[in-house]
Coordinates of C-alpha atoms in Angstrom, one line a residue:
Chain A
M37 CA -21.0 21.6 13.8
T38 CA -24.0 19.9 14.0
S39 CA -23.2 16.4 15.6
D40 CA -23.3 17.9 19.3
N41 CA -26.3 18.2 20.4
T42 CA -26.1 21.8 22.2
N43 CA -29.5 24.1 22.0
P44 CA -28.8 26.8 18.9
N45 CA -30.6 29.3 20.8
T46 CA -28.2 28.8 24.1
L47 CA -24.9 28.3 22.1
T48 CA -22.9 31.1 24.0
T49 CA -19.6 32.6 22.7
A50 CA -17.8 29.4 25.1
H51 CA -19.7 26.8 23.7
L52 CA -18.8 27.8 20.3
R53 CA -14.7 28.3 21.3
K54 CA -15.7 24.2 22.7
L55 CA -16.3 23.0 19.4
I56 CA -13.9 24.9 17.7
A57 CA -10.9 24.0 19.6
K58 CA -12.4 20.0 19.3
G59 CA -12.6 20.5 15.4
K60 CA -8.9 21.5 15.7
L61 CA -7.5 18.8 17.7
K62 CA -9.1 16.6 15.2
D63 CA -8.0 18.2 12.9
R64 CA -4.4 18.1 13.9
I65 CA -4.6 14.3 15.1
F66 CA -5.9 13.3 11.7
Q67 CA -3.3 15.0 10.2
I68 CA -0.3 13.3 12.1
I69 CA -2.3 10.0 11.4
G70 CA -1.9 10.5 8.3
M71 CA 1.7 12.1 7.8
L72 CA 2.2 8.7 9.5
F73 CA 0.8 6.3 6.7
L74 CA 2.8 8.2 4.3
T75 CA 6.2 8.1 6.1
A76 CA 5.1 4.6 6.6
G77 CA 4.4 3.6 2.8
L78 CA 7.9 5.3 2.1
A79 CA 10.3 3.6 4.6
V80 CA 8.6 0.2 3.1
I81 CA 11.0 1.2 -0.2
F82 CA 13.8 2.5 1.8
L83 CA 14.1 -0.7 4.1
L84 CA 13.3 -3.4 1.2
I85 CA 16.4 -1.5 -0.5
S86 CA 18.6 -0.9 2.5
D87 CA 17.7 -5.0 3.2
M88 CA 18.3 -6.0 0.0
V89 CA 21.9 -4.2 -0.1
M90 CA 23.1 -5.4 3.3
R91 CA 22.0 -9.2 2.6
G92 CA 22.9 -9.0 -1.1
W93 CA 26.0 -6.4 -0.8
D94 CA 29.1 -9.0 -0.5
R95 CA 27.8 -10.9 -3.8
L96 CA 27.4 -7.4 -5.8
S97 CA 30.9 -8.1 -8.2
L98 CA 32.2 -8.6 -11.6
D99 CA 31.8 -11.6 -11.0
F100 CA 28.1 -12.2 -10.2
F101 CA 27.9 -10.2 -13.0
M102 CA 29.8 -12.4 -15.5
N103 CA 28.8 -16.2 -14.4
F104 CA 26.1 -18.5 -15.1
A105 CA 23.4 -19.7 -12.6
S106 CA 25.0 -22.7 -10.7
R107 CA 24.5 -25.0 -8.2
R108 CA 27.0 -23.7 -5.5
A109 CA 25.7 -20.5 -4.4
L110 CA 29.7 -18.9 -4.0
Q111 CA 29.6 -19.2 -7.8
A112 CA 26.6 -18.4 -8.7
G113 CA 25.5 -15.4 -11.0
I114 CA 23.5 -13.5 -13.3
L115 CA 24.3 -13.6 -16.5
S116 CA 22.0 -15.6 -18.4
A117 CA 19.4 -13.8 -16.8
W118 CA 20.3 -9.6 -17.6
V119 CA 21.3 -10.9 -21.4
G120 CA 17.9 -12.9 -21.9
S121 CA 15.8 -9.4 -19.9
L122 CA 17.9 -7.5 -22.2
L123 CA 16.8 -9.6 -25.6
V124 CA 12.7 -10.1 -24.4
M125 CA 13.0 -6.4 -23.7
A126 CA 14.5 -5.2 -26.5
V127 CA 11.6 -8.4 -29.0
T128 CA 8.6 -6.4 -26.5
A129 CA 9.5 -2.5 -27.3
F130 CA 9.8 -3.7 -31.1
A131 CA 6.3 -4.8 -31.1
A132 CA 4.8 -3.0 -28.4
I133 CA 6.5 1.0 -29.5
P134 CA 5.0 1.0 -32.6
L135 CA 1.3 -0.8 -32.4
G136 CA 0.9 1.3 -29.6
I137 CA 1.3 4.7 -31.1
C138 CA -0.5 3.5 -33.6
A139 CA -3.0 2.5 -32.1
G140 CA -3.0 5.5 -29.5
V141 CA -3.0 7.8 -32.8
Y142 CA -5.8 5.9 -34.8
L143 CA -8.1 6.5 -31.8
E144 CA -7.9 10.3 -31.4
E145 CA -6.4 11.8 -35.0
Y146 CA -9.1 9.1 -37.0
A147 CA -11.4 7.3 -35.4
K148 CA -15.2 8.1 -35.4
R149 CA -17.5 7.9 -33.4
N150 CA -19.3 4.9 -33.8
W151 CA -19.8 1.2 -31.7
V152 CA -16.4 0.1 -32.8
T153 CA -14.5 2.7 -31.4
D154 CA -16.7 2.5 -28.5
L155 CA -16.0 -1.6 -28.4
I156 CA -12.2 -1.0 -28.8
E157 CA -11.5 1.8 -26.2
I158 CA -13.4 -1.1 -23.8
N159 CA -11.4 -3.5 -24.5
I160 CA -8.8 -1.3 -23.5
T161 CA -9.9 -0.5 -19.7
N162 CA -10.7 -4.2 -19.3
L163 CA -7.4 -5.8 -20.3
A164 CA -5.3 -3.3 -18.6
A165 CA -7.8 -4.7 -15.5
V166 CA -6.4 -8.6 -16.9
P167 CA -4.3 -10.5 -14.3
S168 CA -1.4 -10.8 -15.7
I169 CA -0.4 -14.5 -15.1
V170 CA -3.6 -14.6 -17.9
Y171 CA -1.5 -12.9 -20.3
G172 CA 0.4 -16.1 -19.5
L173 CA -2.3 -18.7 -20.0
L174 CA -2.7 -17.0 -23.4
A175 CA 0.6 -16.9 -24.9
L176 CA 0.5 -20.5 -24.3
G177 CA -1.8 -21.5 -25.7
I178 CA -1.7 -18.9 -28.6
F179 CA 1.7 -18.5 -29.0
V180 CA 3.3 -21.6 -27.8
Y181 CA 1.1 -24.3 -28.9
A182 CA -0.9 -23.2 -32.0
L183 CA 1.7 -20.3 -34.0
G184 CA 4.5 -22.7 -32.9
F185 CA 7.2 -20.0 -31.3
G186 CA 7.9 -23.1 -28.3
Q187 CA 9.3 -21.5 -25.2
S188 CA 11.0 -19.1 -26.6
I189 CA 12.8 -15.2 -26.6
L190 CA 10.0 -14.6 -29.4
T191 CA 7.2 -15.8 -27.1
A192 CA 7.8 -13.5 -24.1
G193 CA 8.6 -10.7 -25.8
L194 CA 5.7 -10.9 -27.6
T195 CA 3.7 -11.4 -24.6
L196 CA 5.1 -9.2 -23.0
A197 CA 4.2 -6.3 -25.6
L198 CA 0.3 -7.4 -25.3
L199 CA 0.6 -6.8 -21.8
I200 CA 2.0 -3.3 -21.8
L201 CA -0.3 -2.4 -24.8
P202 CA -2.8 -0.7 -22.9
I203 CA 0.0 1.5 -21.2
I204 CA 1.3 3.1 -24.1
I205 CA -1.7 3.4 -26.1
V206 CA -3.3 5.3 -23.2
S207 CA -0.1 7.3 -22.5
T208 CA -0.4 8.1 -25.8
R209 CA -3.5 9.3 -26.0
E210 CA -3.5 11.6 -23.4
A211 CA -0.4 13.3 -24.7
I212 CA -2.4 13.4 -28.2
R213 CA -5.0 15.0 -26.2
A214 CA -3.0 17.2 -24.8
I215 CA -2.0 18.9 -28.3
P216 CA -4.5 22.0 -29.5
T217 CA -6.7 21.7 -32.2
A218 CA -4.8 24.8 -34.2
I219 CA -1.6 23.1 -35.0
R220 CA -3.9 20.3 -36.9
E221 CA -5.7 23.5 -38.6
G222 CA -2.8 24.8 -39.2
S223 CA -1.2 21.8 -41.2
M224 CA -4.3 21.2 -42.8
A225 CA -4.6 24.0 -44.1
A226 CA -1.2 24.7 -45.2
G227 CA -2.2 21.8 -47.7
A228 CA -0.8 18.6 -45.7
T229 CA -3.1 15.3 -45.6
R230 CA -4.1 13.3 -42.7
W231 CA -1.5 11.3 -42.0
Q232 CA 1.5 13.8 -42.5
T233 CA -0.7 16.3 -39.8
C234 CA 0.5 12.9 -37.9
R235 CA 3.7 11.9 -38.3
Y236 CA 5.4 15.4 -38.8
H237 CA 2.8 17.0 -36.5
I238 CA 1.2 15.5 -33.9
I239 CA 3.6 12.8 -33.0
P240 CA 6.4 14.7 -32.4
Y241 CA 4.6 17.4 -30.7
A242 CA 3.1 14.4 -27.8
M243 CA 6.7 12.1 -27.9
P244 CA 7.4 13.7 -24.5
G245 CA 4.1 11.8 -23.0
I246 CA 4.4 8.4 -25.5
L247 CA 7.7 8.3 -24.2
T248 CA 6.7 8.8 -20.6
G249 CA 4.6 5.9 -21.3
I250 CA 6.7 3.7 -22.9
I251 CA 9.3 3.6 -20.2
I252 CA 6.4 2.9 -17.7
G253 CA 5.4 -0.2 -20.0
L254 CA 9.0 -1.9 -20.3
A255 CA 9.5 -0.9 -16.3
R256 CA 7.0 -3.5 -15.7
A257 CA 7.4 -5.8 -18.1
I258 CA 10.8 -5.8 -17.3
G259 CA 9.9 -7.2 -13.8
E260 CA 7.1 -9.5 -14.9
T261 CA 7.4 -12.7 -13.8
A262 CA 3.6 -14.7 -14.0
P263 CA 3.6 -14.9 -17.4
I264 CA 6.7 -15.8 -18.0
I265 CA 6.8 -18.8 -15.7
T266 CA 3.1 -19.7 -17.6
I267 CA 4.6 -20.1 -21.0
G268 CA 7.7 -22.3 -19.7
A269 CA 10.8 -20.3 -19.2
L270 CA 13.4 -22.7 -17.5
T271 CA 14.6 -21.8 -14.1
F272 CA 18.4 -22.9 -15.2
I273 CA 20.1 -21.9 -17.6
A274 CA 23.8 -22.1 -18.4
F275 CA 24.1 -20.3 -21.8
L276 CA 23.2 -17.7 -24.3
P277 CA 20.8 -17.3 -26.5
P278 CA 22.9 -17.5 -30.0
M279 CA 25.2 -14.6 -31.2
P280 CA 24.4 -13.7 -35.2
F281 CA 27.5 -15.1 -37.3
T282 CA 28.9 -17.1 -35.0
E283 CA 30.0 -20.3 -34.2
I284 CA 27.0 -22.6 -32.4
S285 CA 28.7 -25.9 -33.1
A286 CA 31.3 -27.5 -35.7
G287 CA 30.4 -26.3 -39.1
V288 CA 26.9 -24.9 -38.2
T289 CA 26.9 -20.6 -38.1
A290 CA 23.8 -18.7 -36.4
A291 CA 21.3 -16.7 -38.6
P292 CA 21.0 -13.3 -37.9
F293 CA 17.3 -14.4 -35.6
D294 CA 18.3 -17.6 -34.5
W295 CA 18.7 -15.7 -30.9
L296 CA 15.1 -15.1 -30.8
M297 CA 13.7 -18.7 -30.8
S298 CA 16.5 -20.0 -28.0
P299 CA 15.4 -20.9 -24.9
F300 CA 16.2 -18.4 -22.1
T301 CA 16.0 -16.9 -18.6
V302 CA 15.3 -13.6 -17.2
L303 CA 16.2 -11.4 -13.9
P304 CA 12.5 -11.8 -12.0
I305 CA 13.0 -15.6 -12.9
Q306 CA 16.2 -16.0 -11.9
I307 CA 15.2 -14.3 -8.5
F308 CA 11.8 -17.1 -7.9
N309 CA 14.9 -19.8 -8.3
W310 CA 16.8 -18.8 -5.7
T311 CA 14.0 -17.4 -3.1
S312 CA 12.5 -20.9 -3.7
R313 CA 15.7 -22.6 -2.4
P314 CA 15.8 -24.1 1.1
D315 CA 19.8 -23.7 0.9
P316 CA 19.9 -20.0 3.1
A317 CA 23.5 -19.4 0.6
F318 CA 20.5 -18.2 -1.9
E319 CA 19.6 -15.2 0.0
A320 CA 22.8 -13.2 -0.2
N321 CA 22.1 -14.2 -4.4
A322 CA 18.8 -13.5 -4.4
A323 CA 18.8 -10.3 -2.2
A324 CA 22.1 -9.1 -5.1
A325 CA 19.6 -10.0 -7.7
S326 CA 16.7 -8.2 -7.0
F327 CA 18.7 -5.1 -5.9
I328 CA 19.7 -4.8 -9.7
L329 CA 16.2 -5.8 -11.3
M330 CA 15.1 -2.9 -8.3
A331 CA 17.6 -0.5 -9.4
M332 CA 17.1 -1.2 -13.2
V333 CA 13.2 -0.6 -12.6
L334 CA 13.2 2.8 -10.4
T335 CA 15.8 4.5 -12.4
M336 CA 13.4 3.7 -15.1
N337 CA 10.3 4.9 -13.3
C338 CA 12.1 8.0 -12.2
I339 CA 13.4 9.0 -15.7
A340 CA 9.6 8.5 -16.2
I341 CA 8.5 10.6 -13.6
W342 CA 11.2 12.6 -14.5
L343 CA 10.0 13.4 -17.9
R344 CA 6.3 13.9 -16.5
Y345 CA 7.3 16.8 -14.2
K346 CA 9.2 18.2 -16.9
L347 CA 6.7 18.2 -19.9
R348 CA 4.1 20.1 -17.2
K349 CA 6.8 22.6 -16.4
N350 CA 7.7 23.8 -19.8
I351 CA 5.5 23.1 -22.8
R352 CA 2.2 25.8 -22.7
W353 CA 0.3 25.8 -25.7
Q354 CA -0.2 29.8 -26.8
N355 CA -4.6 29.6 -27.7
Chain B
M290 CA 3.4 18.9 -75.4
K291 CA 2.7 20.5 -72.4
P292 CA 1.5 18.5 -69.4
N293 CA -1.7 20.2 -67.6
P294 CA -0.5 21.0 -63.9
K295 CA -4.7 20.2 -63.6
T296 CA -5.1 17.3 -64.4
N297 CA -1.7 16.4 -62.8
R298 CA -2.3 17.7 -59.6
L299 CA -5.4 14.9 -59.7
A300 CA -3.3 12.1 -60.7
H301 CA -1.5 13.1 -57.7
N302 CA -4.0 14.2 -55.0
A303 CA -5.7 10.2 -55.9
R304 CA -2.7 8.9 -54.8
R305 CA -2.3 10.5 -51.9
H306 CA -5.8 9.5 -51.2
F307 CA -5.4 6.3 -51.7
G308 CA -2.0 6.1 -49.6
E309 CA -4.0 8.2 -46.5
R310 CA -6.9 4.9 -46.8
L311 CA -3.6 2.5 -46.9
I312 CA -2.8 4.0 -43.0
E313 CA -6.0 4.6 -42.0
A314 CA -6.7 1.1 -42.1
L315 CA -3.3 0.0 -40.9
L316 CA -3.9 2.4 -37.9
F317 CA -7.5 0.2 -37.7
I318 CA -5.9 -2.7 -38.0
T319 CA -3.1 -1.7 -34.6
A320 CA -5.8 -0.7 -32.5
A321 CA -7.8 -3.5 -33.0
I322 CA -5.8 -6.2 -31.4
S323 CA -6.9 -5.5 -28.2
V324 CA -10.2 -6.6 -29.5
L325 CA -8.2 -8.9 -30.7
T326 CA -6.3 -10.1 -27.7
T327 CA -9.6 -10.4 -25.7
I328 CA -11.2 -12.5 -28.3
A329 CA -7.6 -14.8 -28.2
I330 CA -8.0 -15.0 -24.4
V331 CA -10.9 -16.1 -24.5
Y332 CA -11.0 -18.7 -26.8
V333 CA -7.9 -20.9 -25.3
L334 CA -9.1 -20.6 -21.7
V335 CA -12.7 -21.8 -22.9
S336 CA -11.3 -24.1 -25.4
E337 CA -9.1 -25.9 -23.1
S338 CA -11.5 -25.6 -20.3
I339 CA -14.5 -27.3 -22.7
R340 CA -11.7 -30.3 -23.3
F341 CA -11.1 -30.4 -19.3
F342 CA -14.6 -30.4 -17.7
Q343 CA -15.2 -33.5 -20.5
H344 CA -12.9 -35.1 -18.2
V345 CA -14.4 -33.3 -14.9
S346 CA -18.2 -32.6 -13.5
L347 CA -18.4 -28.8 -13.1
W348 CA -20.9 -30.3 -9.9
D349 CA -17.1 -31.9 -8.5
F350 CA -15.2 -28.8 -10.0
L351 CA -17.8 -26.4 -7.6
T352 CA -18.1 -29.1 -4.4
D353 CA -15.5 -31.0 -3.8
T354 CA -13.3 -30.0 -1.1
Q355 CA -9.9 -31.8 -2.3
W356 CA -7.2 -30.2 -4.8
T357 CA -5.0 -32.7 -6.1
P358 CA -5.2 -32.9 -10.0
L359 CA -1.2 -33.9 -10.3
F360 CA -1.9 -37.2 -7.8
D361 CA -2.9 -40.8 -9.3
D362 CA -6.2 -40.6 -7.1
A363 CA -6.7 -36.6 -8.7
H364 CA -9.9 -34.3 -6.4
F365 CA -11.0 -31.0 -8.7
G366 CA -12.0 -28.9 -6.3
I367 CA -11.6 -25.7 -7.4
M368 CA -13.0 -24.1 -3.6
V369 CA -9.9 -25.4 -2.2
L370 CA -7.9 -22.5 -4.3
I371 CA -10.6 -19.9 -4.8
S372 CA -10.2 -20.2 -0.4
G373 CA -6.6 -19.2 -0.5
T374 CA -7.3 -16.1 -3.1
V375 CA -10.4 -14.9 -0.9
V376 CA -8.2 -14.7 2.6
S377 CA -5.0 -13.7 1.0
A378 CA -7.2 -10.6 -0.3
F379 CA -9.3 -10.4 2.4
V380 CA -5.7 -9.8 4.7
A381 CA -4.2 -7.5 1.8
L382 CA -7.2 -5.8 1.2
S383 CA -7.3 -5.0 5.2
I384 CA -4.3 -2.9 5.0
A385 CA -4.6 -1.5 2.0
I386 CA -8.3 0.1 1.9
P387 CA -7.9 2.2 5.4
V388 CA -4.3 3.0 4.9
G389 CA -4.4 3.9 1.0
T390 CA -8.0 5.9 2.3
T391 CA -5.9 7.6 4.6
I392 CA -3.4 8.4 3.5
A393 CA -5.5 10.0 -0.4
I394 CA -7.6 11.8 2.7
Y395 CA -4.4 13.5 3.8
L396 CA -2.4 14.2 0.8
S397 CA -6.0 15.4 -1.3
E398 CA -7.0 18.1 1.7
F399 CA -4.1 18.1 4.6
A400 CA -1.2 18.4 3.1
G401 CA 0.1 21.6 1.0
T402 CA 1.2 21.0 -2.4
R403 CA 5.3 21.1 -1.6
V404 CA 4.5 17.1 0.2
R405 CA 2.2 16.3 -2.6
E406 CA 4.1 17.3 -5.5
I407 CA 6.7 14.8 -3.5
A408 CA 4.9 12.1 -1.9
K409 CA 2.3 11.5 -4.8
P410 CA 5.7 9.7 -7.4
T411 CA 7.1 8.4 -4.8
L412 CA 4.8 6.0 -3.8
E413 CA 3.6 5.8 -7.5
L414 CA 7.3 4.1 -7.1
L415 CA 6.1 1.8 -4.9
G416 CA 3.5 0.3 -7.1
G417 CA 6.7 0.1 -9.6
I418 CA 8.0 -2.1 -7.7
P419 CA 7.9 -5.7 -9.3
T420 CA 6.0 -8.4 -7.3
I421 CA 9.0 -11.0 -7.5
I422 CA 10.8 -8.4 -4.6
F423 CA 7.6 -8.0 -2.8
G424 CA 7.7 -11.4 -2.3
Y425 CA 10.9 -11.4 -1.3
F426 CA 10.1 -9.6 1.2
A427 CA 7.4 -11.2 2.2
L428 CA 9.4 -14.3 2.8
L429 CA 12.4 -13.4 4.2
M430 CA 12.2 -9.7 6.1
V431 CA 8.1 -9.7 6.7
T432 CA 7.6 -13.7 8.2
P433 CA 10.7 -13.2 10.6
L434 CA 9.5 -10.4 11.8
L435 CA 6.0 -12.0 11.8
Q436 CA 7.3 -14.9 13.7
K437 CA 8.7 -12.9 16.6
F438 CA 5.4 -11.8 17.7
F439 CA 2.9 -15.4 16.4
P440 CA 6.3 -17.9 17.3
T441 CA 3.9 -20.7 15.7
L442 CA 3.3 -19.0 12.8
P443 CA 4.6 -21.2 9.4
G444 CA 7.0 -20.6 7.2
F445 CA 4.6 -19.8 4.2
S446 CA 1.4 -18.0 5.1
L447 CA -1.3 -16.3 3.5
L448 CA -1.2 -14.0 6.3
S449 CA 3.3 -12.7 5.3
A450 CA 2.0 -12.9 1.6
G451 CA -1.6 -11.2 1.7
I452 CA 0.2 -8.2 4.2
V453 CA 2.6 -7.2 1.3
M454 CA 0.0 -7.3 -1.2
G455 CA -1.7 -5.0 0.6
I456 CA 1.7 -2.9 0.7
M457 CA 1.6 -3.3 -3.0
I458 CA -1.8 -2.0 -3.5
I459 CA -1.4 1.7 -0.8
P460 CA -0.4 3.3 -3.8
Y461 CA -3.2 2.5 -5.8
I462 CA -6.0 3.6 -4.1
T463 CA -3.9 6.5 -3.1
S464 CA -3.5 7.6 -6.1
L465 CA -6.9 7.3 -7.3
S466 CA -9.3 8.1 -4.6
E467 CA -7.1 11.4 -4.3
D468 CA -7.9 12.3 -8.4
A469 CA -11.9 11.7 -7.3
M470 CA -11.2 13.7 -4.0
R471 CA -9.4 16.3 -6.0
A472 CA -11.8 16.7 -8.8
V473 CA -14.8 17.9 -6.1
P474 CA -15.4 21.3 -6.5
M475 CA -13.7 23.7 -3.9
S476 CA -17.8 25.2 -3.6
L477 CA -18.6 22.4 -1.5
R478 CA -15.7 22.8 0.9
E479 CA -16.1 26.6 1.2
G480 CA -19.8 26.0 1.6
S481 CA -18.6 23.6 4.8
Y482 CA -15.9 25.5 6.2
A483 CA -18.4 29.0 6.2
I484 CA -20.6 26.8 8.7
G485 CA -18.2 26.6 10.4
S486 CA -17.3 22.5 9.5
G487 CA -13.2 21.9 10.1
K488 CA -11.1 20.5 7.7
L489 CA -12.0 16.5 9.2
H490 CA -15.7 16.8 9.5
T491 CA -15.2 18.6 5.2
A492 CA -13.9 16.2 3.9
I493 CA -15.3 12.9 5.7
H494 CA -19.3 14.7 5.0
I495 CA -18.8 16.0 2.4
V496 CA -15.7 15.8 0.0
V497 CA -15.7 11.9 0.7
P498 CA -19.3 11.0 -0.2
A499 CA -19.3 13.9 -3.4
A500 CA -16.5 11.5 -4.3
V501 CA -17.6 8.2 -3.2
S502 CA -18.3 7.2 -7.1
G503 CA -14.2 7.1 -7.6
L504 CA -13.6 5.7 -4.5
A505 CA -15.1 2.7 -5.1
A506 CA -13.7 2.7 -8.5
S507 CA -10.2 2.7 -7.1
Y508 CA -11.1 0.1 -4.8
I509 CA -12.9 -2.4 -7.3
L510 CA -9.5 -1.4 -8.4
A511 CA -7.6 -2.9 -5.6
I512 CA -9.6 -6.2 -5.2
S513 CA -8.6 -7.3 -9.0
R514 CA -5.3 -6.6 -8.3
A515 CA -5.5 -8.4 -5.2
V516 CA -6.7 -11.7 -7.1
G517 CA -5.0 -11.4 -9.7
E518 CA -1.5 -11.4 -7.7
T519 CA 0.7 -14.1 -8.5
M520 CA 4.9 -13.9 -7.3
I521 CA 4.4 -12.9 -4.0
L522 CA 1.3 -15.1 -3.1
A523 CA 4.0 -17.9 -5.3
V524 CA 6.7 -17.2 -2.9
A525 CA 5.6 -16.4 0.5
A526 CA 2.5 -18.2 0.7
G527 CA 3.0 -21.8 0.4
M528 CA 1.8 -23.7 -2.7
Q529 CA -0.2 -26.9 -0.8
P530 CA -3.9 -26.5 -1.5
N531 CA -5.1 -26.4 1.6
L532 CA -9.4 -26.0 2.5
T533 CA -8.3 -22.7 5.1
W534 CA -10.1 -19.6 5.7
N535 CA -7.5 -19.2 8.2
P536 CA -4.3 -16.5 7.4
A537 CA -2.0 -18.0 9.6
E538 CA -2.1 -21.0 7.5
P539 CA -0.5 -21.9 3.9
A540 CA -2.6 -21.7 1.5
A541 CA -2.5 -22.3 -2.9
T542 CA -4.0 -20.2 -4.3
I543 CA -5.8 -19.7 -8.3
T544 CA -2.7 -18.1 -9.8
S545 CA 0.2 -20.0 -7.4
F546 CA -0.9 -23.3 -8.6
I547 CA -0.4 -22.1 -11.9
V548 CA 3.2 -20.9 -11.8
Q549 CA 3.4 -24.3 -9.5
V550 CA 2.3 -26.6 -12.5
A551 CA 4.2 -24.4 -15.5
L552 CA 7.3 -25.2 -13.7
G553 CA 6.6 -29.0 -14.0
D554 CA 7.3 -30.4 -17.1
L555 CA 3.9 -31.2 -18.1
P556 CA 2.8 -32.4 -21.4
H557 CA 0.5 -30.5 -23.8
G558 CA -2.9 -31.7 -24.0
S559 CA -3.1 -33.8 -20.6
I560 CA -5.4 -33.0 -17.7
G561 CA -3.2 -31.3 -16.4
Y562 CA -2.3 -28.7 -18.8
Q563 CA -6.0 -28.2 -19.0
T564 CA -6.5 -27.8 -15.0
I565 CA -4.2 -24.2 -16.1
F566 CA -6.7 -23.3 -18.1
A567 CA -10.0 -24.0 -15.7
A568 CA -8.6 -22.1 -12.8
G569 CA -7.5 -19.9 -15.1
L570 CA -11.3 -19.5 -16.8
T571 CA -12.7 -19.5 -13.1
L572 CA -10.0 -16.3 -12.1
I573 CA -11.2 -13.9 -14.9
L574 CA -14.4 -15.1 -14.2
I575 CA -14.1 -13.8 -10.3
T576 CA -12.4 -10.2 -11.4
L577 CA -14.8 -9.9 -14.2
C578 CA -17.5 -10.0 -12.0
F579 CA -16.0 -7.4 -9.7
N580 CA -15.6 -4.7 -12.9
I581 CA -19.0 -5.0 -13.3
L582 CA -19.6 -4.7 -10.0
G583 CA -17.3 -1.4 -10.1
L584 CA -19.0 -0.4 -13.9
W585 CA -22.5 -0.8 -12.2
L586 CA -21.2 1.4 -8.4
R587 CA -20.1 3.7 -10.7
R588 CA -22.6 4.6 -12.5
K589 CA -25.2 4.4 -9.9
F590 CA -23.2 6.8 -7.5
R591 CA -22.0 8.9 -10.5
E592 CA -21.6 12.6 -9.0
A593 CA -22.2 15.5 -11.6
Y594 CA -21.4 19.0 -10.9

């Protein structure tokens, strides 16, 4: 180690031993610090989950899932929130998955290297860094007022779809890039067109990787709160969106897609509402709802991580 | 008459060719949606902000020391919101950068493959937790804990929100920095070991300098996250606009102000409605500055092997 001011000409074995011991001690100390920080980071997850379970355990019953929000903490439930979350997710998935996959396929398989492609690529990178609340402002200006979708499930779903589009595009591209050129050449040599090659070979082979991106994207979307508050989701909703083909009021039957235009609430907003109430009785509700949201998100993330892990182990393209 | 197989095949080819073109055009449109999104963001923010600045002068916006856009006596001093944003981001980064970098160095240079394989995805789970849950964590666990040590700390503070935000950001820094350090070629480390350096010395004097552009990129991302984070601050930092540089006080940030306005019932086109777009534009400009800085840093420090 040159940091010590020892004259190299007079270095003895004893000196060297001392230097090495010192270096090793520093290594050891750093190793302990690193391990400590790492365990502290992981401990936060367990602390969070155990705290939620302890506070919210009493509230976690079937009634909690089947009751609407209420002014009385003990009767309040999350029915409208989880139904809303599911419906919004459905719209998000329906919009973001085809768009994301198609954009990823275009950029990997079709795009020529020119300034248009560069522009699109820089754009996607930049969109990933845009704060999520800005998407809320975008949706407020475009979807709610300019297009007249109102504060509906449709608006929320499309907003979240735009938000997670970069995630799906990037993971689609990565998955496609891992497929060797020989597959494309083989398919085209047999007379397939470029689209047929993509449709029957590239997309199916890349599917596990694409799926990982979709799941991570949806897990992100399900927990997003800020953009949904910005578009004006209500915090207190005691009804469900109209089911298709059922009677909403006397003599009026709901059309198949009426629910798209319905006001709604989602789990994160329900949690936000409960945490911002001064009455501590709602803390248990917030804990229980947080636990359910966290369980959903963590399960999705775990599936994604497992998929990625399995993928790396099993697929080995022969070159 | 028997059809000529040759012309038939060509006709088929032409049809195929048309279909291919159509599909390519459709795929291009999907890819172009990202550009449209950006244009739409800029259009919405700028057009509403222009209307805002017809009522409020830019000078007032930048220099006024009060932020009371919804009162009768309205003041629009964006510095009030910027101060909250900067203080909370500063608290978050002063936790996330040292801890995140240390974990990254540990994982890349010290830990075995087994530890890394388990720790990295688990840390990524930490990054995937919804921010509203971190807000809950800050308000109901971290604030009471801090109040045991500092009894004067109010129920809402930038400090506890910032600390939790820092915890949230750690995985981003760790993941990106670790990737950057792992990309440093082994030969550089071997050279260092060969002249007798220890692991820590090699990590700090060889690996970190070689990976500095990747580290800088991860820090810039962390700053963007901290500046744009919303729910933790809306829940745990309070929403009173307050020109302060003291983390132990409650204050509003740009993002939590937008949430506060969105929760109320503001008519479309009112000055309050336009205010959130002006605030959003400020937010985007701040993150844009950092992104450009990040790009410049990456260019300047890029190491090629």
